[in-house]
mmCIF file of C-alpha atoms and ligand atoms in Angstrom:
data_model
loop_
_atom_site.group_PDB
_atom_site.id
_atom_site.type_symbol
_atom_site.label_atom_id
_atom_site.label_comp_id
_atom_site.label_asym_id
_atom_site.label_seq_id
_atom_site.Cartn_x
_atom_site.Cartn_y
_atom_site.Cartn_z
ATOM 1 C CA MET A 1 9.154 -7.124 -4.315
ATOM 2 C CA LEU A 2 6.749 -7.193 -1.168
ATOM 3 C CA VAL A 3 7.850 -4.484 1.457
ATOM 4 C CA ALA A 4 6.054 -4.428 4.755
ATOM 5 C CA ILE A 5 6.127 -0.998 6.634
ATOM 6 C CA PRO A 6 5.803 -1.364 10.114
ATOM 7 C CA ASP A 7 3.949 1.346 12.488
ATOM 8 C CA VAL A 8 2.553 3.573 9.738
ATOM 9 C CA LEU A 9 0.118 4.801 12.360
ATOM 10 C CA THR A 10 0.632 4.338 16.146
ATOM 11 C CA ALA A 11 -1.646 2.647 18.394
ATOM 12 C CA ALA A 12 -3.285 5.901 19.349
ATOM 13 C CA GLN A 13 -3.945 6.744 15.716
ATOM 14 C CA VAL A 14 -5.257 3.298 14.668
ATOM 15 C CA ALA A 15 -7.642 3.708 17.733
ATOM 16 C CA GLU A 16 -8.545 7.159 16.482
ATOM 17 C CA THR A 17 -9.351 5.923 12.981
ATOM 18 C CA ARG A 18 -11.215 2.689 14.095
ATOM 19 C CA LYS A 19 -13.622 5.164 16.126
ATOM 20 C CA ILE A 20 -14.088 7.342 13.145
ATOM 21 C CA LEU A 21 -14.710 4.261 10.554
ATOM 22 C CA ASP A 22 -16.868 2.074 12.894
ATOM 23 C CA ALA A 23 -19.238 5.135 13.256
ATOM 24 C CA ALA A 24 -19.395 5.515 9.648
ATOM 25 C CA GLU A 25 -22.082 4.198 7.081
ATOM 26 C CA TRP A 26 -20.470 1.337 4.922
ATOM 27 C CA VAL A 27 -21.839 0.265 1.309
ATOM 28 C CA ASP A 28 -21.505 -2.981 -0.727
ATOM 29 C CA GLY A 29 -18.014 -3.037 -2.135
ATOM 30 C CA ARG A 30 -19.315 -4.292 -5.446
ATOM 31 C CA ILE A 31 -20.289 -0.938 -6.601
ATOM 32 C CA THR A 32 -16.530 -0.042 -7.007
ATOM 33 C CA ALA A 33 -15.574 -3.341 -8.589
ATOM 34 C CA GLY A 34 -14.658 -3.530 -12.054
ATOM 35 C CA HIS A 35 -16.358 -5.987 -14.668
ATOM 36 C CA GLN A 36 -14.158 -8.908 -13.445
ATOM 37 C CA GLY A 37 -13.914 -8.049 -9.709
ATOM 38 C CA ALA A 38 -17.711 -7.873 -9.364
ATOM 39 C CA HIS A 39 -17.514 -11.711 -9.616
ATOM 40 C CA VAL A 40 -15.112 -12.374 -7.082
ATOM 41 C CA LYS A 41 -15.555 -9.135 -4.620
ATOM 42 C CA ASP A 42 -17.723 -9.527 -1.345
ATOM 43 C CA ASN A 43 -16.979 -7.048 1.253
ATOM 44 C CA ALA A 44 -18.322 -3.569 2.489
ATOM 45 C CA GLN A 45 -16.470 -0.071 1.585
ATOM 46 C CA LEU A 46 -16.765 3.265 2.610
ATOM 47 C CA PRO A 47 -18.320 5.402 -0.072
ATOM 48 C CA PRO A 48 -14.996 7.359 -1.710
ATOM 49 C CA GLY A 49 -15.019 10.920 -0.785
ATOM 50 C CA SER A 50 -17.317 10.530 2.463
ATOM 51 C CA PRO A 51 -16.767 12.444 5.361
ATOM 52 C CA ALA A 52 -15.099 9.674 7.530
ATOM 53 C CA ALA A 53 -12.985 8.596 4.445
ATOM 54 C CA ARG A 54 -11.512 11.904 3.899
ATOM 55 C CA GLN A 55 -10.886 12.374 7.676
ATOM 56 C CA VAL A 56 -9.107 9.032 8.142
ATOM 57 C CA GLY A 57 -7.540 9.448 4.643
ATOM 58 C CA GLU A 58 -5.882 12.673 5.869
ATOM 59 C CA ILE A 59 -4.067 10.976 8.796
ATOM 60 C CA ILE A 60 -3.036 8.216 6.546
ATOM 61 C CA ASN A 61 -1.484 10.519 4.009
ATOM 62 C CA ASN A 62 0.347 12.691 6.682
ATOM 63 C CA ALA A 63 1.781 9.567 8.084
ATOM 64 C CA LEU A 64 2.949 8.273 4.893
ATOM 65 C CA ARG A 65 4.621 11.563 4.012
ATOM 66 C CA ALA A 66 6.587 11.353 7.003
ATOM 67 C CA ASN A 67 7.467 7.550 6.639
ATOM 68 C CA LYS A 68 11.316 7.409 5.316
ATOM 69 C CA LEU A 69 10.914 3.612 4.645
ATOM 70 C CA PHE A 70 7.552 3.969 2.614
ATOM 71 C CA MET A 71 9.434 6.917 0.444
ATOM 72 C CA SER A 72 12.259 4.708 -0.127
ATOM 73 C CA ALA A 73 10.512 1.675 -1.283
ATOM 74 C CA ALA A 74 7.627 3.417 -3.182
ATOM 75 C CA LEU A 75 9.185 6.747 -4.602
ATOM 76 C CA PRO A 76 5.555 7.984 -4.869
ATOM 77 C CA LEU A 77 4.580 10.213 -7.843
ATOM 78 C CA HIS A 78 0.980 10.129 -7.268
ATOM 79 C CA VAL A 79 -1.040 8.685 -4.489
ATOM 80 C CA LEU A 80 -4.676 8.080 -4.538
ATOM 81 C CA PRO A 81 -6.784 8.725 -1.653
ATOM 82 C CA PRO A 82 -7.028 6.018 0.656
ATOM 83 C CA MET A 83 -9.987 3.802 0.365
ATOM 84 C CA PHE A 84 -11.498 1.332 3.089
ATOM 85 C CA ASN A 85 -12.899 -2.189 3.354
ATOM 86 C CA SER A 86 -14.430 -4.354 5.813
ATOM 87 C CA TYR A 87 -14.788 -8.214 5.892
ATOM 88 C CA GLU A 88 -16.982 -10.200 8.197
ATOM 89 C CA GLY A 89 -19.044 -13.292 8.086
ATOM 90 C CA GLY A 90 -17.325 -15.197 5.399
ATOM 91 C CA GLN A 91 -16.617 -12.349 3.106
ATOM 92 C CA THR A 92 -14.185 -12.358 0.802
ATOM 93 C CA PHE A 93 -12.190 -11.201 -2.247
ATOM 94 C CA GLY A 94 -11.399 -13.901 -4.678
ATOM 95 C CA THR A 95 -8.213 -13.825 -6.953
ATOM 96 C CA HIS A 96 -7.894 -10.752 -9.452
ATOM 97 C CA ILE A 97 -5.638 -8.147 -10.607
ATOM 98 C CA ASP A 98 -6.190 -4.456 -9.720
ATOM 99 C CA GLY A 99 -7.229 -2.040 -12.641
ATOM 100 C CA ALA A 100 -3.952 -0.471 -14.384
ATOM 101 C CA ILE A 101 -5.622 3.318 -14.670
ATOM 102 C CA ARG A 102 -7.545 5.067 -11.882
ATOM 103 C CA VAL A 103 -8.927 8.553 -11.722
ATOM 104 C CA LEU A 104 -7.522 11.180 -9.074
ATOM 105 C CA PRO A 105 -10.152 13.446 -7.601
ATOM 106 C CA ASN A 106 -9.124 16.303 -9.877
ATOM 107 C CA GLY A 107 -9.702 14.223 -12.888
ATOM 108 C CA GLN A 108 -5.989 13.326 -13.618
ATOM 109 C CA ARG A 109 -5.503 9.598 -14.697
ATOM 110 C CA ILE A 110 -2.841 7.594 -12.989
ATOM 111 C CA ARG A 111 -0.973 4.359 -13.698
ATOM 112 C CA THR A 112 -1.294 1.970 -10.738
ATOM 113 C CA ASP A 113 2.383 0.578 -9.973
ATOM 114 C CA LEU A 114 1.994 -0.307 -6.312
ATOM 115 C CA SER A 115 -0.975 -1.552 -4.036
ATOM 116 C CA CYS A 116 -0.898 -0.944 -0.541
ATOM 117 C CA THR A 117 -2.991 -2.275 2.252
ATOM 118 C CA LEU A 118 -2.827 -0.877 5.638
ATOM 119 C CA PHE A 119 -4.310 -3.122 8.423
ATOM 120 C CA LEU A 120 -6.597 -1.625 10.728
ATOM 121 C CA SER A 121 -7.730 -4.730 12.713
ATOM 122 C CA ALA A 122 -5.335 -6.712 15.158
ATOM 123 C CA PRO A 123 -4.715 -10.125 13.668
ATOM 124 C CA GLU A 124 -5.950 -11.846 16.759
ATOM 125 C CA ASP A 125 -9.461 -10.018 16.422
ATOM 126 C CA TYR A 126 -10.168 -12.239 13.178
ATOM 127 C CA ASP A 127 -9.557 -15.542 11.547
ATOM 128 C CA GLY A 128 -8.798 -15.776 7.995
ATOM 129 C CA GLY A 129 -8.486 -12.548 6.029
ATOM 130 C CA GLU A 130 -5.142 -13.032 4.875
ATOM 131 C CA LEU A 131 -3.847 -11.320 1.794
ATOM 132 C CA THR A 132 -2.237 -13.433 -0.469
ATOM 133 C CA ILE A 133 -0.015 -12.246 -3.191
ATOM 134 C CA GLU A 134 1.517 -14.068 -5.967
ATOM 135 C CA ASP A 135 4.979 -12.654 -6.166
ATOM 136 C CA THR A 136 8.109 -13.916 -8.474
ATOM 137 C CA TYR A 137 9.008 -16.497 -6.106
ATOM 138 C CA GLY A 138 5.526 -18.016 -5.216
ATOM 139 C CA SER A 139 2.661 -16.899 -3.195
ATOM 140 C CA LYS A 140 3.019 -14.906 0.082
ATOM 141 C CA THR A 141 0.454 -14.692 2.579
ATOM 142 C CA VAL A 142 0.472 -11.238 4.672
ATOM 143 C CA LYS A 143 -1.332 -10.313 7.620
ATOM 144 C CA LEU A 144 -0.074 -7.568 9.483
ATOM 145 C CA PRO A 145 -0.487 -5.930 12.882
ATOM 146 C CA ALA A 146 -2.872 -3.026 12.848
ATOM 147 C CA GLY A 147 -1.111 0.063 11.700
ATOM 148 C CA HIS A 148 1.133 -1.635 9.466
ATOM 149 C CA LEU A 149 1.476 -1.511 5.471
ATOM 150 C CA ILE A 150 2.201 -3.828 2.859
ATOM 151 C CA LEU A 151 3.433 -2.486 -0.463
ATOM 152 C CA TYR A 152 3.256 -4.959 -3.508
ATOM 153 C CA PRO A 153 3.265 -4.335 -7.228
ATOM 154 C CA SER A 154 -0.111 -3.779 -8.816
ATOM 155 C CA THR A 155 0.760 -6.293 -11.620
ATOM 156 C CA SER A 156 0.340 -9.324 -8.847
ATOM 157 C CA LEU A 157 -2.655 -11.410 -8.842
ATOM 158 C CA HIS A 158 -3.867 -11.351 -5.110
ATOM 159 C CA GLN A 159 -6.768 -12.137 -3.147
ATOM 160 C CA VAL A 160 -8.190 -11.657 0.346
ATOM 161 C CA THR A 161 -9.216 -15.138 2.159
ATOM 162 C CA PRO A 162 -12.777 -15.542 3.529
ATOM 163 C CA VAL A 163 -12.802 -13.807 7.116
ATOM 164 C CA THR A 164 -14.666 -16.592 9.036
ATOM 165 C CA ARG A 165 -14.781 -15.033 12.894
ATOM 166 C CA GLY A 166 -14.713 -11.168 13.743
ATOM 167 C CA ARG A 167 -14.306 -8.306 11.473
ATOM 168 C CA ARG A 168 -11.131 -7.046 9.487
ATOM 169 C CA VAL A 169 -11.121 -3.469 8.623
ATOM 170 C CA ALA A 170 -8.339 -2.231 6.381
ATOM 171 C CA SER A 171 -7.472 0.998 4.155
ATOM 172 C CA PHE A 172 -6.255 0.217 0.713
ATOM 173 C CA PHE A 173 -4.703 2.392 -2.257
ATOM 174 C CA TRP A 174 -2.857 2.686 -5.203
ATOM 175 C CA LEU A 175 0.330 4.978 -6.165
ATOM 176 C CA GLN A 176 2.228 5.908 -9.439
ATOM 177 C CA SER A 177 5.856 5.577 -8.767
ATOM 178 C CA MET A 178 8.504 7.984 -10.188
ATOM 179 C CA VAL A 179 10.056 4.854 -11.289
ATOM 180 C CA ARG A 180 7.733 2.439 -13.258
ATOM 181 C CA ASP A 181 9.537 -0.654 -13.327
ATOM 182 C CA ASN A 182 9.477 -3.044 -10.400
ATOM 183 C CA GLY A 183 13.003 -4.388 -11.013
ATOM 184 C CA HIS A 184 14.648 -0.807 -11.313
ATOM 185 C CA ARG A 185 12.689 0.282 -8.319
ATOM 186 C CA ALA A 186 13.699 -2.778 -6.166
ATOM 187 C CA ILE A 187 17.500 -1.946 -7.082
ATOM 188 C CA LEU A 188 17.226 1.476 -5.832
ATOM 189 C CA TYR A 189 15.318 0.488 -2.606
ATOM 190 C CA ASP A 190 18.232 -2.138 -1.939
ATOM 191 C CA MET A 191 21.060 0.356 -2.708
ATOM 192 C CA ASP A 192 19.192 2.873 -0.190
ATOM 193 C CA VAL A 193 18.997 0.393 2.356
ATOM 194 C CA ALA A 194 22.678 -0.392 2.178
ATOM 195 C CA ILE A 195 23.803 3.086 1.922
ATOM 196 C CA GLN A 196 21.973 3.893 4.985
ATOM 197 C CA ARG A 197 23.247 0.821 6.929
ATOM 198 C CA LEU A 198 26.826 1.836 5.943
ATOM 199 C CA GLY A 199 26.180 5.617 6.552
ATOM 200 C CA ALA A 200 25.047 4.913 10.284
ATOM 201 C CA GLU A 201 28.154 2.717 10.915
ATOM 202 C CA ASN A 202 30.570 4.870 9.414
ATOM 203 C CA PRO A 203 29.220 8.414 8.550
ATOM 204 C CA THR A 204 32.577 9.838 7.206
ATOM 205 C CA HIS A 205 33.626 6.885 4.781
ATOM 206 C CA PRO A 206 34.225 8.323 1.335
ATOM 207 C CA SER A 207 32.201 5.602 -0.263
ATOM 208 C CA VAL A 208 29.027 6.687 1.469
ATOM 209 C CA ILE A 209 29.172 9.933 -0.834
ATOM 210 C CA SER A 210 30.086 7.963 -3.875
ATOM 211 C CA LEU A 211 27.299 5.679 -3.324
ATOM 212 C CA THR A 212 24.692 8.254 -2.563
ATOM 213 C CA GLY A 213 25.855 9.848 -5.613
ATOM 214 C CA LEU A 214 25.416 6.712 -7.645
ATOM 215 C CA TYR A 215 21.761 6.313 -6.292
ATOM 216 C CA HIS A 216 20.719 9.764 -7.406
ATOM 217 C CA ASN A 217 22.314 9.288 -10.924
ATOM 218 C CA LEU A 218 20.365 5.980 -11.208
ATOM 219 C CA LEU A 219 17.124 7.563 -10.021
ATOM 220 C CA ARG A 220 17.817 10.514 -12.493
ATOM 221 C CA GLN A 221 18.119 7.631 -15.336
ATOM 222 C CA TRP A 222 14.850 5.980 -14.356
ATOM 223 C CA ALA A 223 12.513 8.713 -12.868
ATOM 224 C CA GLU A 224 9.514 9.655 -15.034
ATOM 225 C CA LEU A 225 7.855 12.898 -13.602
HETATM 226 NI NI1 LIG B 1 -7.134 -5.893 -5.465
#
């Protein structure tokens, strides 16, 4: 399941983050690539833990914590600090699958259940640079407005097509979900969306209470903390 989360950052926050990122020192993205990734990866990255990465990372983390749609779709347990990449002049990241295990700054290892890309360039400012994701029902092409985020299972093959004009700046990060199974998480998300819709139309309907209870009982069955 791919979920697009609109307006994670406001236009003002996108402008602020771009100001910080554009003034920062970028390095060759291959230094953080795994064995297989190094052959297909051609981009620039902010060094993880650099002052600019931390500063913008905090803005993004605060925005994510306040975002109900993100929380419902991801059910996050651990979120890795946001990282940043930039593509220009034909740069690309060929087809790959992200590594299964990553390490939090405190040394704790987490399983990557979901991959996130937060777009920080307006689509009209660059050509190419589509994120193409192999989903259960075929290949999906994603190119979202600045400030919007796409959430997709880390088990998916994906690529970033060459950027042939302008520059594509994005934040990317991974998270371990409380619900490991993509199918279980999709059921909970669909159920939550339906309950919210029903509750908005008919807040006192007794079925809203029953269905909310069922949602939590399913979450209790499937959550690993
Ligand atoms: Ni990737």
